[in-house]
């Protein structure tokens, strides 16, 4: 395996071990609120500490951006690791078994490597630009689902910033009319990984952060899928809004989303 991916996998597995070990003592954890409905626990911090330690030891010249501890390492480095040590904290704190570790590696602003690890199912999703995507070392592909009819979609329901709840619900209403089903599983990184391996036909969410998406975006692209912002452009990391699907389903999803876009969702000021 590529040496950088190897290190990322080691870091993701180490963080996964910390998370799983903590599962049966969630009631003893120190939990605090970062913002409305946004919780963080000692486990998130310990897992990130572990990942950063492994990455920085192997690559002291690289920078890291972690959800919990922010930026570390040399400023202006061409290499930046973007880390979500525990994606799906709310699930984890409730014992709802759907969460993951997500590690993406950027070179000069472009995502090059991605690892998403589900420590409960021991499922390791890996992607490298130009080299494809795998689940536990087997090649994965997006589905061939044509159009919405019969499609299984993933999404995230807004729970922190509810200012876009109305346009979101309008999108949901349009998309669920034809879809076979819509799932809100609670870990965006795993949702993206599930699109990559064909468990979901498509996924959309508003209000994500770079660390939620980085690795998953590359998984979908390398598995043959399309990824865009809500308008079909490439500003998903800047706007935090994402639509992804196989190439036949992506345009139909955008078409149903378009009528419900407000200026803030287009990434434009309202006045
Ligand atoms: C959250 C999860 C969730 C998504 C949220 C994210 P966190 O990440 O990915 O599925 O809907 O927007 O913030 O806070 O558990 O790392
Ligand atoms: Ca997250
Ligand atoms: Ca997190």
PDB file of N, CA and C in Angstrom, residues 184-227:
ATOM      1  N   UNK A 184     -31.346   8.487   7.289  1.00  0.00           N
ATOM      2  CA  UNK A 184     -30.541   9.474   7.995  1.00  0.00           C
ATOM      3  C   UNK A 184     -29.783   8.682   9.053  1.00  0.00           C
ATOM      4  N   UNK A 185     -28.575   8.245   8.699  1.00  0.00           N
ATOM      5  CA  UNK A 185     -27.866   7.305   9.562  1.00  0.00           C
ATOM      6  C   UNK A 185     -27.000   8.004  10.606  1.00  0.00           C
ATOM      7  N   UNK A 186     -26.521   9.239  10.336  1.00  0.00           N
ATOM      8  CA  UNK A 186     -25.852  10.011  11.372  1.00  0.00           C
ATOM      9  C   UNK A 186     -24.345  10.087  11.322  1.00  0.00           C
ATOM     10  N   UNK A 187     -23.729   9.571  10.265  1.00  0.00           N
ATOM     11  CA  UNK A 187     -22.288   9.774  10.079  1.00  0.00           C
ATOM     12  C   UNK A 187     -22.079  10.091   8.597  1.00  0.00           C
ATOM     13  N   UNK A 188     -21.841  11.361   8.299  1.00  0.00           N
ATOM     14  CA  UNK A 188     -21.737  11.776   6.893  1.00  0.00           C
ATOM     15  C   UNK A 188     -20.599  11.046   6.182  1.00  0.00           C
ATOM     16  N   UNK A 189     -19.500  10.813   6.910  1.00  0.00           N
ATOM     17  CA  UNK A 189     -18.361  10.121   6.282  1.00  0.00           C
ATOM     18  C   UNK A 189     -18.769   8.715   5.846  1.00  0.00           C
ATOM     19  N   UNK A 190     -19.551   8.031   6.703  1.00  0.00           N
ATOM     20  CA  UNK A 190     -20.010   6.689   6.320  1.00  0.00           C
ATOM     21  C   UNK A 190     -21.067   6.751   5.227  1.00  0.00           C
ATOM     22  N   UNK A 191     -21.921   7.793   5.266  1.00  0.00           N
ATOM     23  CA  UNK A 191     -22.916   7.945   4.189  1.00  0.00           C
ATOM     24  C   UNK A 191     -22.200   8.011   2.840  1.00  0.00           C
ATOM     25  N   UNK A 192     -21.135   8.799   2.785  1.00  0.00           N
ATOM     26  CA  UNK A 192     -20.383   8.938   1.529  1.00  0.00           C
ATOM     27  C   UNK A 192     -19.728   7.603   1.154  1.00  0.00           C
ATOM     28  N   UNK A 193     -19.177   6.929   2.153  1.00  0.00           N
ATOM     29  CA  UNK A 193     -18.560   5.618   1.892  1.00  0.00           C
ATOM     30  C   UNK A 193     -19.609   4.635   1.367  1.00  0.00           C
ATOM     31  N   UNK A 194     -20.834   4.751   1.877  1.00  0.00           N
ATOM     32  CA  UNK A 194     -21.903   3.844   1.441  1.00  0.00           C
ATOM     33  C   UNK A 194     -22.331   4.144   0.002  1.00  0.00           C
ATOM     34  N   UNK A 195     -22.257   5.402  -0.406  1.00  0.00           N
ATOM     35  CA  UNK A 195     -22.517   5.707  -1.825  1.00  0.00           C
ATOM     36  C   UNK A 195     -21.408   5.069  -2.664  1.00  0.00           C
ATOM     37  N   UNK A 196     -20.174   5.205  -2.183  1.00  0.00           N
ATOM     38  CA  UNK A 196     -19.035   4.666  -2.940  1.00  0.00           C
ATOM     39  C   UNK A 196     -19.162   3.156  -3.139  1.00  0.00           C
ATOM     40  N   UNK A 197     -19.663   2.442  -2.127  1.00  0.00           N
ATOM     41  CA  UNK A 197     -19.697   0.972  -2.258  1.00  0.00           C
ATOM     42  C   UNK A 197     -21.052   0.462  -2.696  1.00  0.00           C
ATOM     43  N   UNK A 198     -21.976   1.367  -3.029  1.00  0.00           N
ATOM     44  CA  UNK A 198     -23.236   0.948  -3.629  1.00  0.00           C
ATOM     45  C   UNK A 198     -24.335   0.580  -2.640  1.00  0.00           C
ATOM     46  N   UNK A 199     -24.148   0.851  -1.346  1.00  0.00           N
ATOM     47  CA  UNK A 199     -25.231   0.582  -0.399  1.00  0.00           C
ATOM     48  C   UNK A 199     -26.286   1.672  -0.482  1.00  0.00           C
ATOM     49  N   UNK A 200     -25.857   2.868  -0.851  1.00  0.00           N
ATOM     50  CA  UNK A 200     -26.775   3.975  -1.144  1.00  0.00           C
ATOM     51  C   UNK A 200     -26.560   4.371  -2.598  1.00  0.00           C
ATOM     52  N   UNK A 201     -27.639   4.824  -3.248  1.00  0.00           N
ATOM     53  CA  UNK A 201     -27.492   5.296  -4.636  1.00  0.00           C
ATOM     54  C   UNK A 201     -27.039   6.753  -4.673  1.00  0.00           C
ATOM     55  N   UNK A 202     -27.417   7.508  -3.661  1.00  0.00           N
ATOM     56  CA  UNK A 202     -27.027   8.925  -3.638  1.00  0.00           C
ATOM     57  C   UNK A 202     -27.129   9.473  -2.227  1.00  0.00           C
ATOM     58  N   UNK A 203     -26.625  10.685  -2.041  1.00  0.00           N
ATOM     59  CA  UNK A 203     -26.605  11.315  -0.713  1.00  0.00           C
ATOM     60  C   UNK A 203     -26.574  12.815  -0.897  1.00  0.00           C
ATOM     61  N   UNK A 204     -27.295  13.542  -0.024  1.00  0.00           N
ATOM     62  CA  UNK A 204     -27.125  14.997  -0.005  1.00  0.00           C
ATOM     63  C   UNK A 204     -27.222  15.505   1.421  1.00  0.00           C
ATOM     64  N   UNK A 205     -26.512  16.578   1.701  1.00  0.00           N
ATOM     65  CA  UNK A 205     -26.586  17.197   3.030  1.00  0.00           C
ATOM     66  C   UNK A 205     -26.159  18.650   2.924  1.00  0.00           C
ATOM     67  N   UNK A 206     -26.699  19.459   3.836  1.00  0.00           N
ATOM     68  CA  UNK A 206     -26.367  20.879   3.926  1.00  0.00           C
ATOM     69  C   UNK A 206     -25.642  21.096   5.252  1.00  0.00           C
ATOM     70  N   UNK A 207     -24.637  21.964   5.276  1.00  0.00           N
ATOM     71  CA  UNK A 207     -24.036  22.373   6.547  1.00  0.00           C
ATOM     72  C   UNK A 207     -22.947  21.457   7.068  1.00  0.00           C
ATOM     73  N   UNK A 208     -22.262  20.777   6.178  1.00  0.00           N
ATOM     74  CA  UNK A 208     -21.149  19.922   6.617  1.00  0.00           C
ATOM     75  C   UNK A 208     -19.856  20.728   6.722  1.00  0.00           C
ATOM     76  N   UNK A 209     -18.891  20.127   7.375  1.00  0.00           N
ATOM     77  CA  UNK A 209     -17.553  20.714   7.480  1.00  0.00           C
ATOM     78  C   UNK A 209     -16.606  19.893   6.619  1.00  0.00           C
ATOM     79  N   UNK A 210     -15.453  20.490   6.347  1.00  0.00           N
ATOM     80  CA  UNK A 210     -14.454  19.840   5.490  1.00  0.00           C
ATOM     81  C   UNK A 210     -14.077  18.434   6.020  1.00  0.00           C
ATOM     82  N   UNK A 211     -13.955  18.318   7.372  1.00  0.00           N
ATOM     83  CA  UNK A 211     -13.505  17.026   7.928  1.00  0.00           C
ATOM     84  C   UNK A 211     -14.591  15.954   7.818  1.00  0.00           C
ATOM     85  N   UNK A 212     -15.877  16.365   7.718  1.00  0.00           N
ATOM     86  CA  UNK A 212     -16.938  15.367   7.530  1.00  0.00           C
ATOM     87  C   UNK A 212     -16.839  14.736   6.141  1.00  0.00           C
ATOM     88  N   UNK A 213     -16.372  15.524   5.180  1.00  0.00           N
ATOM     89  CA  UNK A 213     -16.519  15.147   3.766  1.00  0.00           C
ATOM     90  C   UNK A 213     -15.238  14.680   3.093  1.00  0.00           C
ATOM     91  N   UNK A 214     -14.067  15.183   3.575  1.00  0.00           N
ATOM     92  CA  UNK A 214     -12.836  15.077   2.775  1.00  0.00           C
ATOM     93  C   UNK A 214     -12.591  13.660   2.243  1.00  0.00           C
ATOM     94  N   UNK A 215     -12.483  12.707   3.150  1.00  0.00           N
ATOM     95  CA  UNK A 215     -12.159  11.337   2.720  1.00  0.00           C
ATOM     96  C   UNK A 215     -13.307  10.742   1.904  1.00  0.00           C
ATOM     97  N   UNK A 216     -14.537  10.985   2.341  1.00  0.00           N
ATOM     98  CA  UNK A 216     -15.697  10.401   1.668  1.00  0.00           C
ATOM     99  C   UNK A 216     -15.862  10.890   0.240  1.00  0.00           C
ATOM    100  N   UNK A 217     -15.559  12.157   0.009  1.00  0.00           N
ATOM    101  CA  UNK A 217     -15.651  12.707  -1.345  1.00  0.00           C
ATOM    102  C   UNK A 217     -14.738  11.927  -2.290  1.00  0.00           C
ATOM    103  N   UNK A 218     -13.513  11.685  -1.850  1.00  0.00           N
ATOM    104  CA  UNK A 218     -12.578  10.967  -2.725  1.00  0.00           C
ATOM    105  C   UNK A 218     -13.042   9.514  -2.939  1.00  0.00           C
ATOM    106  N   UNK A 219     -13.612   8.915  -1.892  1.00  0.00           N
ATOM    107  CA  UNK A 219     -14.152   7.553  -2.053  1.00  0.00           C
ATOM    108  C   UNK A 219     -15.193   7.516  -3.171  1.00  0.00           C
ATOM    109  N   UNK A 220     -16.117   8.485  -3.140  1.00  0.00           N
ATOM    110  CA  UNK A 220     -17.184   8.495  -4.156  1.00  0.00           C
ATOM    111  C   UNK A 220     -16.590   8.733  -5.544  1.00  0.00           C
ATOM    112  N   UNK A 221     -15.699   9.700  -5.655  1.00  0.00           N
ATOM    113  CA  UNK A 221     -15.111  10.003  -6.972  1.00  0.00           C
ATOM    114  C   UNK A 221     -14.351   8.794  -7.518  1.00  0.00           C
ATOM    115  N   UNK A 222     -13.557   8.182  -6.653  1.00  0.00           N
ATOM    116  CA  UNK A 222     -12.734   7.052  -7.106  1.00  0.00           C
ATOM    117  C   UNK A 222     -13.566   5.786  -7.349  1.00  0.00           C
ATOM    118  N   UNK A 223     -14.787   5.784  -6.818  1.00  0.00           N
ATOM    119  CA  UNK A 223     -15.688   4.647  -7.073  1.00  0.00           C
ATOM    120  C   UNK A 223     -16.565   4.920  -8.290  1.00  0.00           C
ATOM    121  N   UNK A 224     -16.276   6.005  -8.997  1.00  0.00           N
ATOM    122  CA  UNK A 224     -16.994   6.291 -10.248  1.00  0.00           C
ATOM    123  C   UNK A 224     -18.200   7.193 -10.088  1.00  0.00           C
ATOM    124  N   UNK A 225     -18.368   7.811  -8.920  1.00  0.00           N
ATOM    125  CA  UNK A 225     -19.520   8.685  -8.702  1.00  0.00           C
ATOM    126  C   UNK A 225     -19.222  10.144  -9.013  1.00  0.00           C
ATOM    127  N   UNK A 226     -20.275  10.967  -8.929  1.00  0.00           N
ATOM    128  CA  UNK A 226     -20.127  12.413  -9.113  1.00  0.00           C
ATOM    129  C   UNK A 226     -20.407  13.100  -7.783  1.00  0.00           C
ATOM    130  N   UNK A 227     -19.667  14.187  -7.546  1.00  0.00           N
ATOM    131  CA  UNK A 227     -19.829  14.957  -6.313  1.00  0.00           C
ATOM    132  C   UNK A 227     -19.939  16.431  -6.688  1.00  0.00           C
TER     133      UNK A 227
END
